[in-house]
Amino acid sequence: MNPLCMTRWSPYIVGTLLGMLIWFTFGVAHKALGVSTNFSQAILWAEKAIVPEHAKEVPYFADYKIPTAIGWEAAIFVGLILGAFVSAQLSGDRDAEQLPELWVRRFGPSRWKAYGLAFLGGAILMYGARLAGGCTSGHGISGTLQLAVSSWAFFLSLFASGVASAFILFRKGA
Amino acid sequence: MFESWSIIGLGLFTGFVFGFLLQKGGVTKYEVIVNQFRLKDFTVLKTMLTAIVVGGIGVYALYEYELAKLSIKPAFLVANIVGGLIFGVGMVLLGLCPGTAVAALGERNRRALAGILGMLVGALIQAETYGWISGLARSVDLGSVTLPNLLGISPWAILAGLAVAALAVFVALEFWEKRPVRQGSSALPSDPSIGTGSREKVGAL
């Protein structure tokens, strides 16, 4: 079978190729791979358009060196959607159109509850990511592999907190 | 206002490969992420550790030959650690992280769309409230430091240690996941209803 049409690849293969992708971003594009800066950049642009005076007074953008030029990160954002779309089309994977089975067993079948809690989860994690200066890609992969102290501190605390949260949230089994 | 077209092209290519790999790796799935934190499916850990070891060796090799610069985020340890703790809570609730959520949009995942709208609000709240906590967030500042700087040892020693540790973890996990399961036990990773995926759906690769 053509590997491109498989639903799943081994995590070791995927991890190796991801590592090699990072060689490419560092060696050719001279950039690290990150996703969450996009979100701060979107807020910066929105504030500049709507409340330009206020945007200048927000210390976060300067403290965290949020880039004003749109390019690398936004292109990754678009590429991510296209790449996953092509992969799912090739394998005919339509899993994601339903609510996950595990979710329904734990939280019930309500779609609006699922979207509401997903919204809340997204807000919480992005608050944390922007405070820490990166997410699972910028810190979790790009940063840890450069052996950055900040990234290992983030990665280990995210993992510990995730395990604790999962055990609390799913303590009744599900 | 905009970066060069070549950077945008490279970014599109990088994002495309990244999204393709995340989707093939199964980490765009709620169950795979949540079951990692429940310690029932180790796909995320296997993927990330492999990427860290392979990527780290290559990036440090490029750096030694002056073909690449490092890009080290500053270690404001309070911000990094508290941010990580908060991130973990949200990631379990959403079952995706920013990169995998964006990729999941390509799978027409509506929960991911709700999560991304939430992320915009989270980024807004963070930007607006950061001024109140910036003193605390920056209270421990080690600068843009790496583990080799901090410990005064070669990055290659750390990468070698990481590679050995990762290999040991992988061998142990593979043995543990393939262990015979007693009837009626609630042994975790082989619960057929959980959709662990890490074994039965993996193709010949």
Short mmCIF file of C-alpha atoms in Angstrom, two decimals:
data_model
loop_
_atom_site.label_atom_id
_atom_site.label_comp_id
_atom_site.label_asym_id
_atom_site.label_seq_id
_atom_site.Cartn_x
_atom_site.Cartn_y
_atom_site.Cartn_z
CA MET A 1 0.00 0.00 0.00
CA ASN A 2 1.18 3.50 -0.81
CA PRO A 3 2.36 4.94 2.52
CA LEU A 4 0.85 8.32 1.67
CA CYS A 5 -2.59 6.69 1.75
CA MET A 6 -2.16 5.04 5.14
CA THR A 7 -4.20 6.37 8.05
CA ARG A 8 -1.37 6.12 10.54
CA TRP A 9 2.40 6.16 10.47
CA SER A 10 4.61 4.91 13.26
CA PRO A 11 5.42 7.65 15.78
CA TYR A 12 9.12 6.90 15.32
CA ILE A 13 8.88 7.60 11.58
CA VAL A 14 6.83 10.74 12.15
CA GLY A 15 9.21 11.92 14.89
CA THR A 16 12.26 11.35 12.69
CA LEU A 17 10.71 13.27 9.80
CA LEU A 18 9.66 16.09 12.13
CA GLY A 19 13.23 16.29 13.41
CA MET A 20 14.49 16.49 9.83
CA LEU A 21 11.92 19.19 9.07
CA ILE A 22 13.51 21.23 11.87
CA TRP A 23 16.94 20.80 10.21
CA PHE A 24 15.34 22.37 7.17
CA THR A 25 13.79 25.30 9.02
CA PHE A 26 17.07 26.09 10.80
CA GLY A 27 19.42 25.38 7.89
CA VAL A 28 17.41 26.81 4.99
CA ALA A 29 14.79 29.21 6.32
CA HIS A 30 16.93 30.25 9.33
CA LYS A 31 13.84 30.18 11.49
CA ALA A 32 12.54 28.11 14.39
CA LEU A 33 9.19 26.37 14.07
CA GLY A 34 6.39 27.88 16.15
CA VAL A 35 2.63 28.27 16.01
CA SER A 36 1.38 30.24 19.01
CA THR A 37 3.11 33.55 18.17
CA ASN A 38 0.53 33.80 15.36
CA PHE A 39 -2.16 34.37 17.94
CA SER A 40 -0.38 37.26 19.66
CA GLN A 41 0.40 38.71 16.26
CA ALA A 42 -3.28 38.55 15.31
CA ILE A 43 -4.17 40.43 18.49
CA LEU A 44 -1.42 42.99 17.83
CA TRP A 45 -2.73 43.64 14.31
CA ALA A 46 -6.34 43.83 15.46
CA GLU A 47 -5.44 46.32 18.19
CA LYS A 48 -3.36 48.40 15.78
CA ALA A 49 -6.35 48.58 13.43
CA ILE A 50 -9.05 49.23 16.01
CA VAL A 51 -7.35 50.93 18.98
CA PRO A 52 -3.92 52.06 17.71
CA GLU A 53 -3.19 54.32 20.70
CA HIS A 54 -3.90 51.51 23.13
CA ALA A 55 -1.77 48.99 21.18
CA LYS A 56 1.33 51.11 21.82
CA GLU A 57 0.77 50.93 25.58
CA VAL A 58 0.50 47.14 25.85
CA PRO A 59 3.85 46.06 27.31
CA TYR A 60 3.41 42.45 26.25
CA PHE A 61 4.11 42.96 22.54
CA ALA A 62 7.47 44.63 23.18
CA ASP A 63 8.50 42.40 26.09
CA TYR A 64 7.96 39.24 24.05
CA LYS A 65 9.23 40.74 20.78
CA ILE A 66 6.07 39.90 18.85
CA PRO A 67 7.06 40.44 15.20
CA THR A 68 5.07 43.09 13.36
CA ALA A 69 5.79 41.71 9.87
CA ILE A 70 3.42 38.99 8.69
CA GLY A 71 5.10 36.06 6.96
CA TRP A 72 6.79 32.96 8.30
CA GLU A 73 4.36 32.11 11.10
CA ALA A 74 1.22 32.96 9.15
CA ALA A 75 2.47 30.86 6.23
CA ILE A 76 3.02 27.92 8.60
CA PHE A 77 -0.56 28.37 9.85
CA VAL A 78 -1.95 28.08 6.32
CA GLY A 79 0.42 25.23 5.44
CA LEU A 80 -0.61 23.24 8.50
CA ILE A 81 -4.26 23.26 7.41
CA LEU A 82 -3.39 22.26 3.84
CA GLY A 83 -0.97 19.51 4.87
CA ALA A 84 -3.39 17.88 7.28
CA PHE A 85 -6.19 18.24 4.74
CA VAL A 86 -4.19 16.45 2.04
CA SER A 87 -3.08 13.73 4.45
CA ALA A 88 -6.66 13.08 5.61
CA GLN A 89 -7.98 13.11 2.03
CA LEU A 90 -5.36 10.60 0.87
CA SER A 91 -6.21 8.12 3.62
CA GLY A 92 -9.94 8.85 3.67
CA ASP A 93 -9.70 9.62 7.40
CA ARG A 94 -12.98 11.30 8.38
CA ASP A 95 -12.71 10.67 12.09
CA ALA A 96 -12.65 14.31 13.07
CA GLU A 97 -16.10 15.14 11.72
CA GLN A 98 -17.71 13.37 14.69
CA LEU A 99 -17.27 14.18 18.37
CA PRO A 100 -14.57 11.87 19.77
CA GLU A 101 -15.92 8.70 21.38
CA LEU A 102 -13.95 9.27 24.57
CA TRP A 103 -15.32 12.81 24.81
CA VAL A 104 -18.92 11.62 24.45
CA ARG A 105 -18.40 8.96 27.15
CA ARG A 106 -17.04 11.53 29.58
CA PHE A 107 -18.98 14.70 28.72
CA GLY A 108 -22.04 13.48 26.84
CA PRO A 109 -23.19 13.97 23.26
CA SER A 110 -24.03 17.69 23.40
CA ARG A 111 -22.27 19.48 20.56
CA TRP A 112 -22.56 22.92 22.13
CA LYS A 113 -21.08 21.70 25.39
CA ALA A 114 -18.21 20.18 23.40
CA TYR A 115 -17.60 23.42 21.50
CA GLY A 116 -17.93 25.53 24.66
CA LEU A 117 -15.41 23.48 26.62
CA ALA A 118 -13.08 23.33 23.60
CA PHE A 119 -13.25 27.14 23.45
CA LEU A 120 -12.46 27.34 27.17
CA GLY A 121 -9.59 24.86 26.82
CA GLY A 122 -8.17 26.83 23.91
CA ALA A 123 -8.35 30.09 25.88
CA ILE A 124 -6.64 28.56 28.93
CA LEU A 125 -3.84 26.91 26.98
CA MET A 126 -3.11 30.00 24.89
CA TYR A 127 -2.94 32.17 28.00
CA GLY A 128 -0.31 29.75 29.30
CA ALA A 129 1.55 29.51 26.01
CA ARG A 130 1.83 33.27 25.57
CA LEU A 131 2.93 33.72 29.18
CA ALA A 132 5.61 31.05 28.70
CA GLY A 133 6.63 32.44 25.29
CA GLY A 134 5.76 29.37 23.21
CA CYS A 135 3.69 26.22 22.88
CA THR A 136 4.25 22.56 22.07
CA SER A 137 5.99 23.46 18.81
CA GLY A 138 8.04 26.57 19.68
CA HIS A 139 9.06 25.34 23.12
CA GLY A 140 8.09 21.65 22.98
CA ILE A 141 9.98 20.73 19.80
CA SER A 142 12.09 23.65 18.47
CA GLY A 143 13.20 24.79 21.92
CA THR A 144 13.78 21.48 23.67
CA LEU A 145 15.92 20.17 20.80
CA GLN A 146 18.14 23.25 21.10
CA LEU A 147 18.40 22.29 24.78
CA ALA A 148 16.94 25.64 25.88
CA VAL A 149 16.39 25.87 29.63
CA SER A 150 13.15 27.84 29.13
CA SER A 151 11.77 25.15 26.83
CA TRP A 152 12.58 22.21 29.09
CA ALA A 153 11.04 24.07 32.05
CA PHE A 154 7.87 24.64 29.99
CA PHE A 155 7.75 21.11 28.54
CA LEU A 156 8.21 19.31 31.86
CA SER A 157 5.67 21.48 33.69
CA LEU A 158 3.13 21.12 30.87
CA PHE A 159 3.49 17.36 30.99
CA ALA A 160 3.17 17.16 34.77
CA SER A 161 0.14 19.45 34.75
CA GLY A 162 -1.46 17.55 31.85
CA VAL A 163 -1.11 14.20 33.62
CA ALA A 164 -2.53 15.62 36.87
CA SER A 165 -5.43 17.31 35.03
CA ALA A 166 -6.25 14.16 33.07
CA PHE A 167 -6.34 12.04 36.19
CA ILE A 168 -8.65 14.53 37.92
CA LEU A 169 -10.90 14.95 34.88
CA PHE A 170 -11.17 11.22 34.15
CA ARG A 171 -10.94 9.86 37.69
CA LYS A 172 -14.25 8.02 37.39
CA GLY A 173 -12.97 6.00 34.49
CA ALA A 174 -14.94 6.90 31.38
CA MET B 1 4.49 44.73 6.99
CA PHE B 2 5.11 41.50 5.10
CA GLU B 3 8.17 39.30 5.06
CA SER B 4 9.74 38.31 1.74
CA TRP B 5 8.00 35.94 -0.64
CA SER B 6 10.79 33.41 -0.20
CA ILE B 7 10.16 33.26 3.55
CA ILE B 8 6.42 32.93 2.94
CA GLY B 9 7.09 30.11 0.45
CA LEU B 10 9.39 28.31 2.88
CA GLY B 11 6.81 28.78 5.63
CA LEU B 12 4.04 27.30 3.48
CA PHE B 13 6.22 24.30 2.66
CA THR B 14 7.24 23.83 6.29
CA GLY B 15 3.66 24.15 7.50
CA PHE B 16 2.43 21.73 4.85
CA VAL B 17 4.92 19.03 5.81
CA PHE B 18 4.30 19.71 9.50
CA GLY B 19 0.51 19.37 9.10
CA PHE B 20 0.86 16.28 6.93
CA LEU B 21 3.09 14.59 9.51
CA LEU B 22 0.90 15.56 12.48
CA GLN B 23 -2.14 14.11 10.71
CA LYS B 24 -0.34 10.90 9.73
CA GLY B 25 1.03 10.62 13.26
CA GLY B 26 -2.48 10.69 14.72
CA VAL B 27 -1.69 13.55 17.06
CA THR B 28 -4.50 15.65 15.60
CA LYS B 29 -6.88 13.30 17.47
CA TYR B 30 -8.47 14.14 20.81
CA GLU B 31 -8.11 10.56 22.07
CA VAL B 32 -4.41 10.32 21.26
CA ILE B 33 -3.57 13.53 23.13
CA VAL B 34 -5.83 12.91 26.13
CA ASN B 35 -4.78 9.27 26.46
CA GLN B 36 -1.15 10.36 26.52
CA PHE B 37 -1.88 12.41 29.63
CA ARG B 38 -3.87 9.47 31.05
CA LEU B 39 -0.74 7.39 30.37
CA LYS B 40 -2.69 4.99 28.16
CA ASP B 41 -1.25 5.83 24.74
CA PHE B 42 2.34 7.00 24.33
CA THR B 43 2.15 8.17 20.71
CA VAL B 44 2.76 11.82 21.66
CA LEU B 45 5.79 11.06 23.82
CA LYS B 46 7.32 8.72 21.23
CA THR B 47 6.83 11.27 18.46
CA MET B 48 8.17 14.22 20.42
CA LEU B 49 11.18 12.45 21.92
CA THR B 50 12.19 11.11 18.50
CA ALA B 51 11.82 14.59 16.97
CA ILE B 52 13.85 16.16 19.79
CA VAL B 53 16.75 13.70 19.47
CA VAL B 54 16.86 13.66 15.65
CA GLY B 55 16.26 17.39 15.37
CA GLY B 56 18.73 18.26 18.13
CA ILE B 57 21.59 16.30 16.59
CA GLY B 58 21.04 17.93 13.20
CA VAL B 59 20.56 21.47 14.49
CA TYR B 60 23.67 21.32 16.68
CA ALA B 61 25.63 19.87 13.73
CA LEU B 62 24.47 22.79 11.54
CA TYR B 63 25.39 25.17 14.36
CA GLU B 64 28.91 23.69 14.72
CA TYR B 65 29.52 24.23 11.00
CA GLU B 66 28.05 27.75 11.24
CA LEU B 67 25.23 26.86 8.86
CA ALA B 68 22.53 27.79 11.36
CA LYS B 69 22.04 30.03 14.37
CA LEU B 70 20.34 28.91 17.52
CA SER B 71 17.17 30.71 18.55
CA ILE B 72 16.89 30.31 22.32
CA LYS B 73 13.84 31.72 24.08
CA PRO B 74 14.75 33.57 27.29
CA ALA B 75 14.46 31.62 30.53
CA PHE B 76 12.03 33.59 32.66
CA LEU B 77 11.50 30.54 34.78
CA VAL B 78 8.36 31.69 36.62
CA ALA B 79 6.66 32.52 33.30
CA ASN B 80 7.88 29.29 31.64
CA ILE B 81 6.79 27.03 34.51
CA VAL B 82 3.49 28.72 35.39
CA GLY B 83 2.71 29.01 31.68
CA GLY B 84 3.41 25.29 31.24
CA LEU B 85 1.18 24.37 34.18
CA ILE B 86 -1.71 26.45 32.80
CA PHE B 87 -1.12 25.09 29.29
CA GLY B 88 -1.41 21.50 30.51
CA VAL B 89 -4.89 22.12 31.95
CA GLY B 90 -6.16 23.67 28.72
CA MET B 91 -4.54 21.02 26.55
CA VAL B 92 -6.33 18.21 28.38
CA LEU B 93 -9.67 20.02 28.09
CA LEU B 94 -9.25 20.72 24.37
CA GLY B 95 -7.33 17.53 23.58
CA LEU B 96 -5.19 19.46 21.10
CA CYS B 97 -2.40 22.01 21.22
CA PRO B 98 -2.09 25.08 18.96
CA GLY B 99 -0.23 23.32 16.12
CA THR B 100 -2.36 20.19 16.17
CA ALA B 101 -5.56 22.25 16.45
CA VAL B 102 -4.67 24.27 13.36
CA ALA B 103 -3.85 21.02 11.54
CA ALA B 104 -7.16 19.55 12.72
CA LEU B 105 -8.95 22.37 10.89
CA GLY B 106 -7.78 20.60 7.74
CA GLU B 107 -9.67 17.53 8.95
CA ARG B 108 -12.85 19.62 9.29
CA ASN B 109 -12.70 19.29 13.07
CA ARG B 110 -15.24 21.72 14.55
CA ARG B 111 -14.03 21.31 18.13
CA ALA B 112 -10.64 22.46 16.88
CA LEU B 113 -12.26 25.55 15.35
CA ALA B 114 -13.93 26.36 18.68
CA GLY B 115 -10.58 25.80 20.39
CA ILE B 116 -8.81 28.18 18.01
CA LEU B 117 -11.41 30.90 18.62
CA GLY B 118 -10.79 30.35 22.33
CA MET B 119 -7.06 30.65 21.71
CA LEU B 120 -7.56 34.10 20.18
CA VAL B 121 -9.42 35.16 23.32
CA GLY B 122 -6.70 33.63 25.50
CA ALA B 123 -4.01 35.55 23.60
CA LEU B 124 -6.05 38.77 23.97
CA ILE B 125 -6.50 38.28 27.73
CA GLN B 126 -2.80 37.47 28.11
CA ALA B 127 -1.70 40.56 26.18
CA GLU B 128 -4.05 42.84 28.13
CA THR B 129 -3.34 41.50 31.62
CA TYR B 130 0.39 40.88 31.25
CA GLY B 131 1.25 44.39 32.51
CA TRP B 132 -0.10 43.51 35.97
CA ILE B 133 2.04 40.41 36.37
CA SER B 134 5.11 41.26 34.30
CA GLY B 135 7.19 41.88 37.43
CA LEU B 136 6.42 38.44 38.80
CA ALA B 137 6.68 36.77 35.37
CA ARG B 138 10.19 38.19 34.89
CA SER B 139 11.34 37.75 38.48
CA VAL B 140 13.67 34.83 37.70
CA ASP B 141 15.66 35.70 34.58
CA LEU B 142 18.44 33.37 33.44
CA GLY B 143 18.63 34.93 29.97
CA SER B 144 18.71 32.99 26.68
CA VAL B 145 20.50 30.07 28.26
CA THR B 146 20.82 26.43 27.20
CA LEU B 147 21.38 23.37 29.36
CA PRO B 148 24.98 23.06 28.05
CA ASN B 149 25.65 26.72 29.09
CA LEU B 150 24.05 26.22 32.46
CA LEU B 151 25.77 22.93 33.28
CA GLY B 152 29.05 23.79 31.58
CA ILE B 153 29.13 20.60 29.49
CA SER B 154 29.13 19.87 25.78
CA PRO B 155 25.75 19.83 23.99
CA TRP B 156 26.86 16.54 22.44
CA ALA B 157 27.08 14.91 25.87
CA ILE B 158 23.51 16.00 26.62
CA LEU B 159 22.23 14.93 23.20
CA ALA B 160 23.94 11.53 23.61
CA GLY B 161 22.38 11.17 27.06
CA LEU B 162 18.97 12.13 25.66
CA ALA B 163 19.32 9.64 22.81
CA VAL B 164 20.20 6.79 25.18
CA ALA B 165 17.39 7.73 27.56
CA ALA B 166 14.88 7.97 24.70
CA LEU B 167 15.93 4.60 23.33
CA ALA B 168 15.57 3.00 26.78
CA VAL B 169 12.10 4.55 27.17
CA PHE B 170 11.05 3.33 23.71
CA VAL B 171 12.24 -0.25 24.32
CA ALA B 172 10.51 -0.31 27.71
CA LEU B 173 7.27 1.09 26.23
CA GLU B 174 7.23 -1.38 23.34
CA PHE B 175 7.69 -4.30 25.72
CA TRP B 176 5.07 -2.96 28.11
CA GLU B 177 2.52 -2.33 25.37
CA LYS B 178 2.96 -5.85 23.95
CA ARG B 179 2.74 -7.62 27.29
CA PRO B 180 0.09 -10.36 27.54
CA VAL B 181 -3.11 -9.04 29.05
CA ARG B 182 -4.93 -11.00 31.71
CA GLN B 183 -8.62 -11.62 31.10
CA GLY B 184 -10.88 -9.28 33.01
CA SER B 185 -8.09 -7.08 34.25
CA SER B 186 -8.48 -3.38 33.72
CA ALA B 187 -5.01 -3.22 32.20
CA LEU B 188 -4.83 0.16 30.63
CA PRO B 189 -3.44 0.38 27.12
CA SER B 190 -5.24 -2.60 25.65
CA ASP B 191 -8.74 -1.49 26.59
CA PRO B 192 -10.29 -1.94 23.14
CA SER B 193 -12.85 0.80 23.65
CA ILE B 194 -10.37 3.58 24.26
CA GLY B 195 -9.07 3.90 20.73
CA THR B 196 -5.42 3.89 21.76
CA GLY B 197 -4.50 3.43 18.16
CA SER B 198 -0.79 3.22 18.74
CA ARG B 199 -0.61 -0.45 17.85
CA GLU B 200 -3.51 -1.71 15.86
CA LYS B 201 -3.77 1.10 13.34
CA VAL B 202 -0.08 1.49 12.56
CA GLY B 203 0.70 0.32 9.08
CA ALA B 204 3.74 -1.52 7.87
CA LEU B 205 5.98 1.54 8.23
#
